[in-house]
């Protein structure tokens, strides 16, 4: 295996342009030979042989030294160079947008700029390898056995809701849990309860990302739930001496 098997055709630059890599990919997908002669013949048939560097270059590229320790580094270098190229293209596009923009469209231009940079710098991971069912079942049984022998009550992160934890075993790595209801039905409350259970009660790190409340609002909700102090007392500034005493404890 060489670097071309793990590098996208669109990432190839300069000496081995996308036309050569796309031809290799097409031949490989059709289960046709991918040796230098076959690649050169396929490129010559389409009139793209010189564009790919010629027969001698293809032979040197395919048959060149590629130790088992260096092919991955070579693929990473190609991907890094492609990322720099995409970043440069994105920067030019952002400059064009900013040059023609007005103050009224500043927010929209900023959103476009962030999207351009994110798309240019994101490394798309390869698909995970397929696993035989026998291996999957063996790993699953090992996990079940290990989970049954744990000293902890739950294999996952407790949510703070006993009935839910008894059904799910807590929150597990790799899961995406969506709390979905109609607007203003209280979705944020159980979400913050999950955070309280993980970070306050079990000393596990957690993060809150919200577009509907500032950090002070999130802090007041957590403080209200933990101290059992009315939230509207905090918001309105009508905290009683008893409220302050409970929070101080």
Tab-separated table of C-alpha atoms in Angstrom:
chain	number	residue	atom	x	y	z
A	1	UNK	CA	0.000	0.000	0.000
A	2	UNK	CA	1.272	3.521	-0.735
A	3	UNK	CA	0.241	7.044	0.073
A	4	UNK	CA	-2.134	7.301	-2.865
A	5	UNK	CA	-4.481	4.773	-1.279
A	6	UNK	CA	-5.187	7.051	1.684
A	7	UNK	CA	-5.070	10.438	-0.037
A	8	UNK	CA	-8.009	11.921	-1.881
A	9	UNK	CA	-7.510	12.605	-5.562
A	10	UNK	CA	-8.488	16.240	-5.012
A	11	UNK	CA	-5.577	16.638	-2.582
A	12	UNK	CA	-2.893	15.847	-5.178
A	13	UNK	CA	-0.906	18.853	-6.341
A	14	UNK	CA	1.845	19.933	-8.722
A	15	UNK	CA	3.888	16.943	-9.948
A	16	UNK	CA	1.037	14.448	-9.571
A	17	UNK	CA	-2.017	16.514	-10.427
A	18	UNK	CA	-5.581	15.449	-9.817
A	19	UNK	CA	-5.828	13.952	-13.310
A	20	UNK	CA	-3.245	11.279	-12.471
A	21	UNK	CA	-4.713	10.417	-9.112
A	22	UNK	CA	-8.253	10.305	-10.494
A	23	UNK	CA	-7.100	7.886	-13.207
A	24	UNK	CA	-5.490	5.638	-10.595
A	25	UNK	CA	-8.690	5.755	-8.537
A	26	UNK	CA	-10.856	4.955	-11.561
A	27	UNK	CA	-8.680	1.988	-12.581
A	28	UNK	CA	-8.646	0.684	-9.032
A	29	UNK	CA	-12.433	1.011	-8.796
A	30	UNK	CA	-12.870	-0.970	-12.039
A	31	UNK	CA	-10.492	-3.675	-10.723
A	32	UNK	CA	-8.131	-2.939	-13.608
A	33	UNK	CA	-4.315	-3.011	-13.355
A	34	UNK	CA	-2.755	0.062	-11.746
A	35	UNK	CA	0.869	-0.573	-12.715
A	36	UNK	CA	2.796	2.233	-14.484
A	37	UNK	CA	2.208	0.859	-17.980
A	38	UNK	CA	-1.546	0.498	-17.445
A	39	UNK	CA	-1.825	4.001	-15.993
A	40	UNK	CA	0.221	5.501	-18.807
A	41	UNK	CA	-1.896	3.734	-21.428
A	42	UNK	CA	-5.121	4.910	-19.844
A	43	UNK	CA	-3.857	8.504	-19.640
A	44	UNK	CA	-2.534	8.414	-23.203
A	45	UNK	CA	-5.885	7.192	-24.471
A	46	UNK	CA	-7.522	10.293	-22.993
A	47	UNK	CA	-4.707	12.596	-24.149
A	48	UNK	CA	-3.708	13.436	-20.576
A	49	UNK	CA	-0.380	11.606	-20.304
A	50	UNK	CA	1.820	14.705	-20.581
A	51	UNK	CA	-0.405	16.562	-18.138
A	52	UNK	CA	0.308	13.833	-15.587
A	53	UNK	CA	4.073	14.128	-16.059
A	54	UNK	CA	4.764	11.543	-18.764
A	55	UNK	CA	5.505	7.821	-18.718
A	56	UNK	CA	8.931	8.140	-17.119
A	57	UNK	CA	7.600	10.219	-14.240
A	58	UNK	CA	4.716	7.805	-13.585
A	59	UNK	CA	7.127	4.861	-13.544
A	60	UNK	CA	9.456	6.653	-11.143
A	61	UNK	CA	6.559	7.703	-8.927
A	62	UNK	CA	4.946	4.279	-8.649
A	63	UNK	CA	8.180	2.278	-8.378
A	64	UNK	CA	10.023	4.789	-6.203
A	65	UNK	CA	11.141	3.870	-2.687
A	66	UNK	CA	8.348	3.906	-0.129
A	67	UNK	CA	9.198	2.187	3.121
A	68	UNK	CA	6.487	0.908	5.399
A	69	UNK	CA	7.350	3.657	7.860
A	70	UNK	CA	7.170	6.576	5.435
A	71	UNK	CA	4.051	6.095	3.332
A	72	UNK	CA	1.730	7.485	6.006
A	73	UNK	CA	3.975	10.515	6.514
A	74	UNK	CA	3.949	11.111	2.764
A	75	UNK	CA	0.161	10.962	2.690
A	76	UNK	CA	-0.016	13.399	5.603
A	77	UNK	CA	2.279	15.828	3.765
A	78	UNK	CA	0.031	15.724	0.695
A	79	UNK	CA	-3.052	16.324	2.829
A	80	UNK	CA	-1.341	19.205	4.656
A	81	UNK	CA	-0.323	20.803	1.369
A	82	UNK	CA	-3.885	20.439	0.108
A	83	UNK	CA	-5.187	22.094	3.281
A	84	UNK	CA	-2.854	25.048	2.719
A	85	UNK	CA	-4.061	25.323	-0.871
A	86	UNK	CA	-7.719	25.300	0.238
A	87	UNK	CA	-6.943	27.895	2.911
A	88	UNK	CA	-5.321	30.176	0.335
A	89	UNK	CA	-8.327	29.842	-1.984
A	90	UNK	CA	-10.674	30.518	0.919
A	91	UNK	CA	-8.679	33.595	1.947
A	92	UNK	CA	-8.949	35.014	-1.559
A	93	UNK	CA	-12.691	34.392	-1.563
A	94	UNK	CA	-13.061	36.025	1.852
A	95	UNK	CA	-11.099	39.061	0.678
A	96	UNK	CA	-13.385	39.394	-2.358
A	97	UNK	CA	-16.472	39.190	-0.158
A	98	UNK	CA	-15.115	41.756	2.309
A	99	UNK	CA	-14.099	44.161	-0.465
A	100	UNK	CA	-17.622	44.299	-1.880
A	101	UNK	CA	-19.393	44.246	1.488
A	102	UNK	CA	-21.138	47.018	3.332
A	103	UNK	CA	-21.511	47.520	7.098
A	104	UNK	CA	-25.049	46.174	6.852
A	105	UNK	CA	-23.776	42.783	5.622
A	106	UNK	CA	-20.845	42.476	8.055
A	107	UNK	CA	-22.431	39.690	10.097
A	108	UNK	CA	-23.260	37.649	7.004
A	109	UNK	CA	-19.741	38.104	5.630
A	110	UNK	CA	-18.274	37.007	8.975
A	111	UNK	CA	-20.413	33.851	8.897
A	112	UNK	CA	-19.250	33.099	5.356
A	113	UNK	CA	-15.627	33.663	6.360
A	114	UNK	CA	-15.879	31.270	9.284
A	115	UNK	CA	-17.502	28.651	7.067
A	116	UNK	CA	-14.777	29.068	4.428
A	117	UNK	CA	-11.942	28.628	6.932
A	118	UNK	CA	-13.652	25.705	8.638
A	119	UNK	CA	-14.199	23.918	5.321
A	120	UNK	CA	-10.599	24.560	4.271
A	121	UNK	CA	-8.953	23.365	7.482
A	122	UNK	CA	-11.166	20.421	8.397
A	123	UNK	CA	-9.452	17.080	7.930
A	124	UNK	CA	-12.055	14.562	6.909
A	125	UNK	CA	-11.269	11.250	8.623
A	126	UNK	CA	-11.257	8.032	6.668
A	127	UNK	CA	-14.194	5.698	7.122
A	128	UNK	CA	-13.633	3.148	9.887
A	129	UNK	CA	-12.790	-0.325	8.615
A	130	UNK	CA	-15.532	-2.896	8.317
A	131	UNK	CA	-15.590	-5.558	11.035
A	132	UNK	CA	-16.708	-9.180	10.711
A	133	UNK	CA	-19.805	-10.007	12.724
A	134	UNK	CA	-17.871	-12.609	14.710
A	135	UNK	CA	-15.406	-9.985	15.931
A	136	UNK	CA	-18.232	-7.586	16.745
A	137	UNK	CA	-20.059	-10.192	18.830
A	138	UNK	CA	-16.856	-11.190	20.634
A	139	UNK	CA	-16.107	-7.575	21.574
A	140	UNK	CA	-19.728	-7.072	22.619
A	141	UNK	CA	-19.715	-10.104	24.915
A	142	UNK	CA	-16.402	-9.012	26.437
A	143	UNK	CA	-17.863	-5.551	27.119
A	144	UNK	CA	-20.992	-7.032	28.714
A	145	UNK	CA	-18.880	-9.276	30.919
A	146	UNK	CA	-16.604	-6.420	31.947
A	147	UNK	CA	-19.575	-4.181	32.658
A	148	UNK	CA	-21.133	-6.813	34.909
A	149	UNK	CA	-17.943	-7.036	36.946
A	150	UNK	CA	-17.628	-3.305	37.562
A	151	UNK	CA	-17.778	-1.988	41.097
A	152	UNK	CA	-19.588	1.183	39.969
A	153	UNK	CA	-23.361	1.113	39.943
A	154	UNK	CA	-23.547	2.405	36.361
A	155	UNK	CA	-21.265	1.745	33.387
A	156	UNK	CA	-21.902	5.232	31.998
A	157	UNK	CA	-22.191	8.793	33.254
A	158	UNK	CA	-25.205	9.141	35.583
A	159	UNK	CA	-27.865	11.604	34.455
A	160	UNK	CA	-29.304	12.169	37.916
A	161	UNK	CA	-32.612	10.542	36.954
A	162	UNK	CA	-32.693	7.104	38.592
A	163	UNK	CA	-35.375	5.580	36.359
A	164	UNK	CA	-33.640	6.778	33.197
A	165	UNK	CA	-30.252	5.525	34.395
A	166	UNK	CA	-31.702	2.101	35.204
A	167	UNK	CA	-32.895	1.785	31.582
A	168	UNK	CA	-29.874	3.249	29.782
A	169	UNK	CA	-27.002	2.592	32.173
A	170	UNK	CA	-26.143	6.285	32.012
A	171	UNK	CA	-24.590	8.243	29.161
A	172	UNK	CA	-21.992	6.353	27.132
A	173	UNK	CA	-19.122	7.500	24.862
A	174	UNK	CA	-20.098	8.012	21.239
A	175	UNK	CA	-23.766	8.656	21.954
A	176	UNK	CA	-25.682	11.709	20.746
A	177	UNK	CA	-28.631	12.318	23.078
A	178	UNK	CA	-31.277	14.722	21.758
A	179	UNK	CA	-33.923	16.153	24.100
A	180	UNK	CA	-36.684	17.208	21.718
A	181	UNK	CA	-39.946	18.965	22.615
A	182	UNK	CA	-41.973	21.930	21.496
A	183	UNK	CA	-40.560	25.387	22.325
A	184	UNK	CA	-40.778	26.600	25.939
A	185	UNK	CA	-41.388	23.107	27.335
A	186	UNK	CA	-38.293	23.063	29.545
A	187	UNK	CA	-35.631	21.265	27.512
A	188	UNK	CA	-32.838	23.265	29.126
A	189	UNK	CA	-33.762	22.110	32.626
A	190	UNK	CA	-33.009	18.381	32.194
A	191	UNK	CA	-29.943	19.259	30.104
A	192	UNK	CA	-28.524	21.309	32.986
A	193	UNK	CA	-29.549	18.537	35.387
A	194	UNK	CA	-27.339	16.173	33.369
A	195	UNK	CA	-24.480	18.649	33.745
A	196	UNK	CA	-25.058	18.989	37.485
A	197	UNK	CA	-25.084	15.240	37.925
A	198	UNK	CA	-21.879	14.755	35.945
A	199	UNK	CA	-19.795	17.679	37.197
A	200	UNK	CA	-21.078	18.480	40.685
A	201	UNK	CA	-22.125	15.083	41.996
A	202	UNK	CA	-19.582	12.891	40.187
A	203	UNK	CA	-16.690	15.309	39.482
A	204	UNK	CA	-16.713	14.598	35.733
A	205	UNK	CA	-15.911	17.355	33.221
A	206	UNK	CA	-18.779	18.717	31.132
A	207	UNK	CA	-19.459	21.685	28.870
A	208	UNK	CA	-22.571	23.742	28.131
A	209	UNK	CA	-23.105	25.388	24.741
A	210	UNK	CA	-26.253	27.468	24.484
A	211	UNK	CA	-27.605	30.143	22.158
A	212	UNK	CA	-30.541	31.105	24.361
A	213	UNK	CA	-28.896	32.066	27.643
A	214	UNK	CA	-25.774	33.850	28.808
A	215	UNK	CA	-23.316	32.461	31.300
A	216	UNK	CA	-24.966	34.364	34.165
A	217	UNK	CA	-28.340	32.823	33.332
A	218	UNK	CA	-26.820	29.334	33.223
A	219	UNK	CA	-25.057	29.994	36.525
A	220	UNK	CA	-28.278	31.176	38.208
A	221	UNK	CA	-30.184	28.101	36.997
A	222	UNK	CA	-27.557	25.734	38.356
A	223	UNK	CA	-27.297	27.667	41.625
A	224	UNK	CA	-31.082	27.732	42.011
A	225	UNK	CA	-31.362	23.999	41.473
A	226	UNK	CA	-28.502	23.142	43.824
A	227	UNK	CA	-29.477	25.545	46.632
A	228	UNK	CA	-33.252	25.151	46.233
A	229	UNK	CA	-33.626	28.922	45.976
A	230	UNK	CA	-36.338	30.404	43.773
A	231	UNK	CA	-34.900	31.483	40.433
A	232	UNK	CA	-37.087	34.576	40.227
A	233	UNK	CA	-35.582	35.799	43.505
A	234	UNK	CA	-32.157	35.798	41.857
A	235	UNK	CA	-33.364	37.415	38.645
A	236	UNK	CA	-35.300	40.190	40.382
A	237	UNK	CA	-32.722	40.876	43.087
A	238	UNK	CA	-35.159	40.069	45.900
A	239	UNK	CA	-33.033	37.503	47.696
A	240	UNK	CA	-33.991	37.076	51.327
A	241	UNK	CA	-31.596	36.526	54.207
A	242	UNK	CA	-32.671	32.891	54.272
A	243	UNK	CA	-31.858	32.562	50.575
A	244	UNK	CA	-28.376	33.957	51.126
A	245	UNK	CA	-27.867	31.653	54.078
A	246	UNK	CA	-28.807	28.585	52.027
A	247	UNK	CA	-26.490	29.610	49.186
A	248	UNK	CA	-23.672	30.215	51.660
A	249	UNK	CA	-23.989	26.668	52.911
